[in-house]
Coordinates of C-alpha atoms in Angstrom, one line a residue:
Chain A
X1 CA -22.5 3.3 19.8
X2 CA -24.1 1.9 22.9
X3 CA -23.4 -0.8 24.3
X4 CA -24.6 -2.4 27.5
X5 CA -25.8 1.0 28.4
X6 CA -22.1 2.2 28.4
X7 CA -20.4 4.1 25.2
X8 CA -16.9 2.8 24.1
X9 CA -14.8 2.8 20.9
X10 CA -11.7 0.9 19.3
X11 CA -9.5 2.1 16.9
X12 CA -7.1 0.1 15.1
X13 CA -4.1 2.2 14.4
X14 CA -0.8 2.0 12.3
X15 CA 1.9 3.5 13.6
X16 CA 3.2 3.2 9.6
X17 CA 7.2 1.6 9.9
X18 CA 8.9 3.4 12.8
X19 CA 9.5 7.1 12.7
X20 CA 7.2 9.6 13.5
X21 CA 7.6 12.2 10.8
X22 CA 5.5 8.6 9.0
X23 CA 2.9 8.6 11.9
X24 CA -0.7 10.2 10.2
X25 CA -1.7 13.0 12.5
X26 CA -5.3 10.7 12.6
X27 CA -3.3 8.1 14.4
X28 CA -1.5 10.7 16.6
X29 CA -4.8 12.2 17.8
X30 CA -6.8 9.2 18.2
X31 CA -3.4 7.8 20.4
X32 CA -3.6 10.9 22.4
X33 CA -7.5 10.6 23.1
X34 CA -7.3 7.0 23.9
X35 CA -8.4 5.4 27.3
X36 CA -6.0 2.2 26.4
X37 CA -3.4 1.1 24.7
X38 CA -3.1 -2.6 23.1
X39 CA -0.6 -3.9 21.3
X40 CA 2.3 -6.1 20.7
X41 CA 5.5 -4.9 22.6
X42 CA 7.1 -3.2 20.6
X43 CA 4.2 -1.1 19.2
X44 CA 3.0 0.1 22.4
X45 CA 6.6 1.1 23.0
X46 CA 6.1 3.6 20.4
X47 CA 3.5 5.1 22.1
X48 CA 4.3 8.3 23.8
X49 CA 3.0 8.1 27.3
X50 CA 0.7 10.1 28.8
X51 CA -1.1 10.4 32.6
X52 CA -3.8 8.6 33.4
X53 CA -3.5 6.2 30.1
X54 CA -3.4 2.5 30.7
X55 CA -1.2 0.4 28.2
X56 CA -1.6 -3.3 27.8
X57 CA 1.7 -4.7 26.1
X58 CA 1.6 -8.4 24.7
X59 CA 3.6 -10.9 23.1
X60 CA 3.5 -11.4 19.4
X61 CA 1.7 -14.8 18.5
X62 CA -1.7 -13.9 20.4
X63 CA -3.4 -11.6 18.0
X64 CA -6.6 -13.0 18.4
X65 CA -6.5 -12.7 22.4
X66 CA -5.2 -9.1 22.1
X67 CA -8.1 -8.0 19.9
X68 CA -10.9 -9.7 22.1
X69 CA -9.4 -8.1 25.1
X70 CA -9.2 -4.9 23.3
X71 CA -13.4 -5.5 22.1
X72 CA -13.8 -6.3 26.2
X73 CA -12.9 -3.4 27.0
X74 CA -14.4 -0.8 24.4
X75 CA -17.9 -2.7 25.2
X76 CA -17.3 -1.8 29.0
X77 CA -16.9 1.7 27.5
X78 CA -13.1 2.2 27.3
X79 CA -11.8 4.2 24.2
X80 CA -9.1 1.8 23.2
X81 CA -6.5 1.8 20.6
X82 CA -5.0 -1.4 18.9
X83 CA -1.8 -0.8 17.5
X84 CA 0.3 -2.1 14.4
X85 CA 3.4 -1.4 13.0
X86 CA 2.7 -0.4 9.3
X87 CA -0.9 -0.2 7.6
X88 CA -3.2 -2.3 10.0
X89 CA -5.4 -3.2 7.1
X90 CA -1.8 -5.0 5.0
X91 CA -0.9 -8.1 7.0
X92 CA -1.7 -6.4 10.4
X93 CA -4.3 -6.0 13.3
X94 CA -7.3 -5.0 11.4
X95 CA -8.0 -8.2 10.3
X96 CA -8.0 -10.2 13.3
X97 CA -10.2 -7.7 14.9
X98 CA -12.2 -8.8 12.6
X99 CA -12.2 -12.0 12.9
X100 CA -12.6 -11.8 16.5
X101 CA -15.9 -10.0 16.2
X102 CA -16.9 -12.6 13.7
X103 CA -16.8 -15.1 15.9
X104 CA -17.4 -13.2 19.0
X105 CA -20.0 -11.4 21.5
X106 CA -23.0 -10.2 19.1
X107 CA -22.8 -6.8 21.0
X108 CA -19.7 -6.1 19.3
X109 CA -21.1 -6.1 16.5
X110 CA -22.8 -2.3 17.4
X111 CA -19.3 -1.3 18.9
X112 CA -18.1 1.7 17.1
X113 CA -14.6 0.9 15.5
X114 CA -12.6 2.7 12.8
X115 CA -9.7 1.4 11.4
X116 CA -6.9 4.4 11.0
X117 CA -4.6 3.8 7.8
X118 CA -0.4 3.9 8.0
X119 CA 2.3 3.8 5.8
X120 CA 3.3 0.1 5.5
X121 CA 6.5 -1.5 5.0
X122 CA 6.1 -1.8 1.1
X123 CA 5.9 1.7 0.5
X124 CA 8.6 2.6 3.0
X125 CA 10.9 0.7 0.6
X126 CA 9.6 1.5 -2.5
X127 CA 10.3 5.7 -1.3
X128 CA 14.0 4.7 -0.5
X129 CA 14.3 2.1 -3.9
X130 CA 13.1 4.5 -6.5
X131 CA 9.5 3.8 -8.1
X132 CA 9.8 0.1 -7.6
X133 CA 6.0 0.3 -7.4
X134 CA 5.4 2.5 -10.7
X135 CA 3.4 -0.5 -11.9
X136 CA 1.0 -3.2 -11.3
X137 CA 2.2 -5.2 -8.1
X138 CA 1.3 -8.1 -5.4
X139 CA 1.8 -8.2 -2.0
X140 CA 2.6 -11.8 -0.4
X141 CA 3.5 -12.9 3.1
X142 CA 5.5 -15.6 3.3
X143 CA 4.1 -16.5 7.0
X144 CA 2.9 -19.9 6.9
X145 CA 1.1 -19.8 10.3
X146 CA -2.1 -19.3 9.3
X147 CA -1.9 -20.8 5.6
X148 CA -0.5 -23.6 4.0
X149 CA 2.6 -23.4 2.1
X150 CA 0.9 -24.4 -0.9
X151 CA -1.2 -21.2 -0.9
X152 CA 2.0 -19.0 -1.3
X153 CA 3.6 -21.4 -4.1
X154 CA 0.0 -21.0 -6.1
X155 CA 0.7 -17.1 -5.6
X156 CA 4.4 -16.9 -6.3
X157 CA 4.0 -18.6 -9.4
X158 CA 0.5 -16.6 -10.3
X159 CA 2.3 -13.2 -9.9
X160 CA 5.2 -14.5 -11.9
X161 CA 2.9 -15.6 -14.3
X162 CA 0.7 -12.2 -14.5
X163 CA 5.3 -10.4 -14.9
X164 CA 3.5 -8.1 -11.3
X165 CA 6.2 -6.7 -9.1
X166 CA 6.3 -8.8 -6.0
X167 CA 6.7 -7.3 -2.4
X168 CA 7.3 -10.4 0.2
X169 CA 6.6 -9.2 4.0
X170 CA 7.3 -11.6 6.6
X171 CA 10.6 -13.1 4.5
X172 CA 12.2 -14.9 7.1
X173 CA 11.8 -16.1 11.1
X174 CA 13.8 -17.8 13.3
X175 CA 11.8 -20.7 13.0
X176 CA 11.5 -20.6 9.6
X177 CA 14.5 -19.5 8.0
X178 CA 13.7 -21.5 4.8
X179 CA 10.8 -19.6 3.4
X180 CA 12.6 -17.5 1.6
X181 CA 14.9 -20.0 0.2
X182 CA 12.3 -21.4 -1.2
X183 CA 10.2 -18.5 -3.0
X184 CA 13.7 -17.8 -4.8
X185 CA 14.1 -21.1 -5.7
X186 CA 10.7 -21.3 -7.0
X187 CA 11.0 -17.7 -9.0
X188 CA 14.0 -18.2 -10.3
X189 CA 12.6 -21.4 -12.3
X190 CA 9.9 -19.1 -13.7
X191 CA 11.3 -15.1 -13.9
X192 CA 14.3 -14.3 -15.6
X193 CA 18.1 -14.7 -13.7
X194 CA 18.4 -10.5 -14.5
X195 CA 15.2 -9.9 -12.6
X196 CA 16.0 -6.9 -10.2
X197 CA 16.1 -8.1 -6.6
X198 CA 15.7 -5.6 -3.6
X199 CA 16.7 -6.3 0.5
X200 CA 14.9 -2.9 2.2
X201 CA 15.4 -3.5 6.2
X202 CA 14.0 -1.4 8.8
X203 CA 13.4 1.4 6.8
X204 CA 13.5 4.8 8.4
X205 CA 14.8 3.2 11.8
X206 CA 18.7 3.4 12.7
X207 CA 19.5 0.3 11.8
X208 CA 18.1 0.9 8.3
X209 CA 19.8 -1.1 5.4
X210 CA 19.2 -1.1 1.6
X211 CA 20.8 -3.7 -0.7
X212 CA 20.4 -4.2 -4.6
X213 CA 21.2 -7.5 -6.3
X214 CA 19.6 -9.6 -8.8
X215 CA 17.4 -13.4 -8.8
X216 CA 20.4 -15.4 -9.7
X217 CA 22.7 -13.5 -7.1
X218 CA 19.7 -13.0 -4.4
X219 CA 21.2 -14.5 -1.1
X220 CA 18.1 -15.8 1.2
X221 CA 20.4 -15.0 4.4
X222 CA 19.9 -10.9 3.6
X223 CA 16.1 -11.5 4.7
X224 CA 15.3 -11.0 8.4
X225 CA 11.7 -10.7 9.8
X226 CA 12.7 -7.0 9.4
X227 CA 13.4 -6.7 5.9
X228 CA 11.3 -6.0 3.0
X229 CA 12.0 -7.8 0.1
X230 CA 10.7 -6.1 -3.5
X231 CA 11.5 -8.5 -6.8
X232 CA 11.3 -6.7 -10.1
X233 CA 8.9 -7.4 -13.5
X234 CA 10.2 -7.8 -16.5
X235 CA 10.5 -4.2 -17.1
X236 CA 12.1 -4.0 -14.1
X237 CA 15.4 -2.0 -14.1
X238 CA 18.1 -0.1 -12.1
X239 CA 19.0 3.7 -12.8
X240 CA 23.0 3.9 -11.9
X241 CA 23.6 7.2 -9.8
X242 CA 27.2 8.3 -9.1
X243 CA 28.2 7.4 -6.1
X244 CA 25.0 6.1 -4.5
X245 CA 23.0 3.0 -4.9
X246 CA 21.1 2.8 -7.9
X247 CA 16.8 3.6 -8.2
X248 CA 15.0 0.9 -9.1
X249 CA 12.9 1.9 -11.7
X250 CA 9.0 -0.3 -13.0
X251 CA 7.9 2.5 -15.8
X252 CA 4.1 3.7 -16.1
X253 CA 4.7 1.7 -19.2
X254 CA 4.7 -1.6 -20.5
X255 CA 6.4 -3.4 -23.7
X256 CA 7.1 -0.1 -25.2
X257 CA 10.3 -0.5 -27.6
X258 CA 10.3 -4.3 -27.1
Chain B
X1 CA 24.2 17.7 -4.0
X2 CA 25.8 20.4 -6.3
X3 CA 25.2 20.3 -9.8
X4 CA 26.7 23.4 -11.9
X5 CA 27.6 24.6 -9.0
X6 CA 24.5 25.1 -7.1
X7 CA 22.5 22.9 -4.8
X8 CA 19.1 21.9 -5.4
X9 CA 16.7 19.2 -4.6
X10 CA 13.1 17.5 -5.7
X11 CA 11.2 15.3 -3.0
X12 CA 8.3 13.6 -4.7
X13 CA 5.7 14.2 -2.6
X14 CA 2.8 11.8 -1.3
X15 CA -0.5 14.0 -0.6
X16 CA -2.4 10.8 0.6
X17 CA -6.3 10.1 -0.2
X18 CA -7.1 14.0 0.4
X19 CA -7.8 15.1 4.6
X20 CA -5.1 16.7 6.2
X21 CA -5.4 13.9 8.7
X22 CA -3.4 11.4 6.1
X23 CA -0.9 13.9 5.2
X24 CA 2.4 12.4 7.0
X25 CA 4.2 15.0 8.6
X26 CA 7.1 14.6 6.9
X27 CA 5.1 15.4 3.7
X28 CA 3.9 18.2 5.4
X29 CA 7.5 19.7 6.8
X30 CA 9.2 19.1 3.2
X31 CA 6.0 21.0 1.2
X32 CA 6.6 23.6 3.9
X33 CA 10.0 24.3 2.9
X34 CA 10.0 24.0 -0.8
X35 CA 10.5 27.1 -3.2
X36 CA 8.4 25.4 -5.6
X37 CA 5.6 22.9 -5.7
X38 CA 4.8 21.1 -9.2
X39 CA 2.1 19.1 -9.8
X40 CA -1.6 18.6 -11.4
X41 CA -3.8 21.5 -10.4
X42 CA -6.1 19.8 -8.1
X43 CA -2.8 18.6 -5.9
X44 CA -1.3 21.6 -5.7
X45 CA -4.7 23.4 -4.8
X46 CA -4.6 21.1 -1.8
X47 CA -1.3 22.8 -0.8
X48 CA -1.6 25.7 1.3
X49 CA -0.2 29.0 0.1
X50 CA 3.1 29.9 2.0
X51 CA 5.0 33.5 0.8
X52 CA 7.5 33.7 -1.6
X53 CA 7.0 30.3 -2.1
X54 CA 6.1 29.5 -6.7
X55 CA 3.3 27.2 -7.4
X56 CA 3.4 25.7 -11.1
X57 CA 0.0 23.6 -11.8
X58 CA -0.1 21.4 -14.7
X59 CA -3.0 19.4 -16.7
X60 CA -3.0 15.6 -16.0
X61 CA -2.0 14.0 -18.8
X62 CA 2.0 15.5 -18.8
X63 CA 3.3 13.7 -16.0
X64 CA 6.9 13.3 -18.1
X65 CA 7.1 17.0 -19.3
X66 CA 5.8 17.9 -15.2
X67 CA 9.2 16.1 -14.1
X68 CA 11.5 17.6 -16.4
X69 CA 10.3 20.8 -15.4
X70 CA 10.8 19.7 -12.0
X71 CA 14.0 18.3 -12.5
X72 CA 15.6 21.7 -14.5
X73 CA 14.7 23.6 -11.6
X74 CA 16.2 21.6 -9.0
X75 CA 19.2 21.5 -10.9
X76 CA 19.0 25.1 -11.1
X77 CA 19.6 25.1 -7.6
X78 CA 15.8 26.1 -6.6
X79 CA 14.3 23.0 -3.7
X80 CA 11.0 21.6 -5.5
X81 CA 8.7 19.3 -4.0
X82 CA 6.2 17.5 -7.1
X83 CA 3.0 16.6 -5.8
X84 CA 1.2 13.3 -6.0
X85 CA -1.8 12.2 -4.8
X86 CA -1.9 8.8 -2.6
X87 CA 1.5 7.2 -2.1
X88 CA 4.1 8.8 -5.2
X89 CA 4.9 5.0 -5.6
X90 CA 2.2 3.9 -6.4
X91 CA 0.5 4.9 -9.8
X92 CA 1.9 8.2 -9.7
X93 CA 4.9 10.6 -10.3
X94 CA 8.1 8.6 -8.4
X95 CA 8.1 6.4 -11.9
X96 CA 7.6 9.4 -14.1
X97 CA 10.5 11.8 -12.1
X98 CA 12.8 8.7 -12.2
X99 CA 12.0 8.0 -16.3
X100 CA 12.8 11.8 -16.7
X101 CA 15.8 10.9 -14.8
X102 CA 16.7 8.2 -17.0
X103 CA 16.2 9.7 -20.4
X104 CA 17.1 12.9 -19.6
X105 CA 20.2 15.1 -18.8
X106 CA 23.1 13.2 -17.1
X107 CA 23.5 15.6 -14.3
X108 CA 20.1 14.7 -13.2
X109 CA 21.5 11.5 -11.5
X110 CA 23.6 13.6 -9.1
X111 CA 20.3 15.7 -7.7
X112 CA 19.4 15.4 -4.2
X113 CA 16.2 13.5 -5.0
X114 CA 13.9 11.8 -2.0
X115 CA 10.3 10.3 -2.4
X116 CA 7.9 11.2 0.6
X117 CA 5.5 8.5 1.1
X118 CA 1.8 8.7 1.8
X119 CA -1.2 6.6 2.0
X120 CA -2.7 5.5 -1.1
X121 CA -6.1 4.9 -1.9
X122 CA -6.3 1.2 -1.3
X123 CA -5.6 1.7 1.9
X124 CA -8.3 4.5 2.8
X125 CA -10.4 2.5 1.3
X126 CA -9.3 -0.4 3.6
X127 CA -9.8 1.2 6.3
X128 CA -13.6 2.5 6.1
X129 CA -14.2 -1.4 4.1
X130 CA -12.6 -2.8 7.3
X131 CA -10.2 -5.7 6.4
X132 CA -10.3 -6.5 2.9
X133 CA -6.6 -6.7 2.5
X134 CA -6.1 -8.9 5.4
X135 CA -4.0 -11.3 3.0
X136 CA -2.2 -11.6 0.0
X137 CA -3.6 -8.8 -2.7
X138 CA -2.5 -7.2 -6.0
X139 CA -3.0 -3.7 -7.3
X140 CA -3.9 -3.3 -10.9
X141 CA -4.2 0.2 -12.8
X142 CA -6.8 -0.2 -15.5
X143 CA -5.5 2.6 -17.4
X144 CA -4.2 1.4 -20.2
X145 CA -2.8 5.1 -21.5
X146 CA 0.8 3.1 -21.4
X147 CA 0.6 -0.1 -21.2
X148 CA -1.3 -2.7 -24.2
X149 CA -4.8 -4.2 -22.8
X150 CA -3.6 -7.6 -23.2
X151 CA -0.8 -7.3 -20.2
X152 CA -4.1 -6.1 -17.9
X153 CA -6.2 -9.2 -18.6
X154 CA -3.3 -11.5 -18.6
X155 CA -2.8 -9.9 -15.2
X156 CA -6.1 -10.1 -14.1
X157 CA -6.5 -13.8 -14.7
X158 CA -3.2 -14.2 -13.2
X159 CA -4.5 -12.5 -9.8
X160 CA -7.9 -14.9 -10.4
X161 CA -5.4 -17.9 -11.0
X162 CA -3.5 -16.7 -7.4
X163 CA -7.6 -15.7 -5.6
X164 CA -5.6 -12.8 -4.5
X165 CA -7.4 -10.1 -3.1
X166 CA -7.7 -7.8 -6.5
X167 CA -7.2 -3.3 -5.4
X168 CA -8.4 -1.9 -8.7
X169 CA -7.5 1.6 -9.8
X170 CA -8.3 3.7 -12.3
X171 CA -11.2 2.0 -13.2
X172 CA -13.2 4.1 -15.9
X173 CA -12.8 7.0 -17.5
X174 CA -14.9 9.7 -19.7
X175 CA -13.0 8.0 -22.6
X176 CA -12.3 4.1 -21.8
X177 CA -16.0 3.4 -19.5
X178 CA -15.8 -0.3 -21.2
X179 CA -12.5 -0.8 -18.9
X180 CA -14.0 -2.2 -15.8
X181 CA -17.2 -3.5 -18.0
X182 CA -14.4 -5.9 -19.5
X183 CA -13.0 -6.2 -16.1
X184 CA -15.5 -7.8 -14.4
X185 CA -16.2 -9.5 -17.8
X186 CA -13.6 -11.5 -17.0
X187 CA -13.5 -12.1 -13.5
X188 CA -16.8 -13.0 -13.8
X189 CA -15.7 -16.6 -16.0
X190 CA -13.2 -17.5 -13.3
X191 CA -14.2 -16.2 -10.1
X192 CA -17.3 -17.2 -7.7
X193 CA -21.0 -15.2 -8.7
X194 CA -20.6 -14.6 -4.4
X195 CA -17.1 -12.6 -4.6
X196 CA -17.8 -9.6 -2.6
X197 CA -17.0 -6.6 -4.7
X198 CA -16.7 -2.6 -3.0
X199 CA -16.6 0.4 -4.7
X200 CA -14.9 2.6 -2.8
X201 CA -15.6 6.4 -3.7
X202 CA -13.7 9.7 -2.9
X203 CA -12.5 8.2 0.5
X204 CA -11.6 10.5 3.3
X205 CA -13.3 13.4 0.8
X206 CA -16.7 15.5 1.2
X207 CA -18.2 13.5 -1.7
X208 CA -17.1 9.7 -0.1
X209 CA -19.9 7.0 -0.9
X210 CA -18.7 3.4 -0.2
X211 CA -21.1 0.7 -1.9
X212 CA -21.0 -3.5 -1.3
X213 CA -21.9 -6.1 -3.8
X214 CA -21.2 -9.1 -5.2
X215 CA -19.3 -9.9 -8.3
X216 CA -22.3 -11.3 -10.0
X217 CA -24.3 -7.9 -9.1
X218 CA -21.2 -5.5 -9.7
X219 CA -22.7 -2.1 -12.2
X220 CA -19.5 -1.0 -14.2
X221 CA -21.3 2.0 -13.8
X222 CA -21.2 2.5 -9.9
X223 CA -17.2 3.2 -10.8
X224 CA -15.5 6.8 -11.9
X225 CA -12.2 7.8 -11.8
X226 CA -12.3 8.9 -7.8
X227 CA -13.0 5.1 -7.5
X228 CA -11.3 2.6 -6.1
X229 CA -12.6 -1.0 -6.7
X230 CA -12.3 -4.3 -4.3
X231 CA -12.6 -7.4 -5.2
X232 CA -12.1 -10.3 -2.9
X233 CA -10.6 -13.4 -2.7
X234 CA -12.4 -16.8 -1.8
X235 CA -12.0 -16.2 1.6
X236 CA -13.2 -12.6 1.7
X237 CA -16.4 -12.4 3.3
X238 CA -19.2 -9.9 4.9
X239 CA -19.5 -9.3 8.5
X240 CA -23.1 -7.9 8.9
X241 CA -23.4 -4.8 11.2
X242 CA -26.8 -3.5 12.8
X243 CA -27.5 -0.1 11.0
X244 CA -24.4 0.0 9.0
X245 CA -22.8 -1.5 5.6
X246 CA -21.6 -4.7 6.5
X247 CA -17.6 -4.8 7.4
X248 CA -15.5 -6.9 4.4
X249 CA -13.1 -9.4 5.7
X250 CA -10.2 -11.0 4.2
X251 CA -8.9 -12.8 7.2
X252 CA -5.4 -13.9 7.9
X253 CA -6.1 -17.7 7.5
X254 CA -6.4 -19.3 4.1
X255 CA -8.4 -22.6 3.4
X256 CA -9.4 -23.3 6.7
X257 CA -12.4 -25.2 8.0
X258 CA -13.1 -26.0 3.9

């Protein structure tokens, strides 16, 4: 699409949650072919370098500034890449792209931009858990940056209400360590004490680490920014294996011999 | 891990939406070196042919008796991969290999079993909508082959209650077309006339037709089994393009400027 008489493009990539036997081949092609690089540290780290490519690493809390800069410079004609950890469409770039061009330069409007899908964290955990997923589920972040605490109370106690499995990104920060003492507390009033409980960190990095417990036992310390945390339904259940840690099992079905 | 003396293995497999392009390479390296692939004829037809290597297609509706079979020959000692499309975790075969697991023969528990992720259809559909999962969302299979009608609605005004963003799959079939009549039915007594709604067809395939409404102007009949369905939340909104469907946006504030 032309723009300004010039012809750029952005593509909002996930890089899915770390290793590249994860990374689509759409995302690996349209990295190659990129002009630019944007992206949060980390991320753009990921990215394997190559000649004549320029990369544009940022800090974490400036999503919106990152994806203006990135519009900036597809509308000068640059073929840029935005990149995310995980899905960008699940709690990721895509949307503040958005937003940006929502509120931004009409032109961008007529930019041309495709958003490329990635594995995100939830799924990640779900492949090492079992089938935690096997049935209907929610996905909640438990960020309060951009929403008010209340928001994520009305939805913890929704999705308890409606017995969906529950995966929580964004369990814990620094600065807000008590998130996710909270959402247990607040579950634990509502979901059965037995209700399977799941800690998946950094899955499919080194420093991977899977732990199984239950609401009642659920420790809010096991939660890092890294970590994935799945909490069952009520049909919920774990499949002992010798020597290994159990699946975690939701069936295709529900209520059957109950 | 040996099992009657041999050593076998089943990876449930994640195909993704359908290109090549979403097929994770380590989906692609681990259907590359299985002796057998498993799975519903129009997944395995997706596989391409290697020598020597046993292809065992199967109708749709025996995903339990597709997974013992799968299982018996991994603990025959032969490496199967069983085919999914989208993400195995996510309404697909992980749950049915790991009920098989559960109800079946003991040794079963002691196979060298892994589940392959790969992008579901949510997120292809995401990603050509452009953010509409940009916050909290649920995922709800409106088959109701396993599970009672009564634990979908309760879920569905449960998802209403929490104005999650609503990923519906499975929303008609040949024999249940009244599911996603009654579907919007009841969205339509407890969600805003305005809710942007997508229907989301075949995404990534030759046949791919994406179509935006609103909740109030959503055609039950606009949805088929290749569909997925969108519905937003209160804060998901259109971002009007010149010459193309508008973009969706579900953006990573909540309740602000209201």
């Amino acid at each position: 699409m032309k723009v300004g008489g010039v012809t750029g493009s952005l593509a909002v990539v996930g890089l899915g949650p770390g290793p590249a036997c994860w990374l689509a081949p759409e995302a690996s092609a349209v990295l190659e072919a990129a002009s630019d690089i944007v992206g949060y540290q980390p991320y753009v780290d990921r990215v394997p370098e190559r000649a004549g490519q320029r990369r544009h690493a940022s800090d974490n809390r400036v999503e919106i500034d990152r994806a203006k800069h990135a519009l900036t410079m597809a509308a000068e004609g640059r073929h840029v890449a935005i990149v995310s950890g995980g899905d960008p469409g699940i709690f990721a770039m895509a949307a503040a792209v958005l937003e940006a061009i929502e509120a931004g330069d009409p032109e961008w409007r007529a930019l041309d931009i495709t958003v490329v899908p990635g594995i995100s964290a939830m799924q990640a955990a779900a492949a090492r858990l079992g089938a935690p997923l096997g049935h209907d589920f929610c996905a909640i972040s438990l960020s309060d940056n951009l929403k008010p605490w209340s928001i994520v109370e009305r939805r913890l106690r929704a999705a308890a209400d409606g017995d969906f499995v529950i995966a929580l990104y964004n369990p814990a920060s620094k600065a807000r360590p008590e998130r996710i003492h909270d959402t247990f507390a607040l579950l634990r009033e509502v979901k059965s004490a037995t209700t399977p409980v799941a800690f998946a960190r950094a899955v499919g990095r080194d420093d991977e680490r899977i732990a199984l417990t239950t609401l009642a036992e659920a420790d809010p310390a096991a939660a890092d920014m890294s970590t994935l945390v799945m909490i069952g339904s009520s049909e919920t259940r774990f499949i002992d294996r010798p020597g290994q840690t159990p699946w975690l099992l939701t069936p295709r079905s529900y209520g059957v011999g109950r």
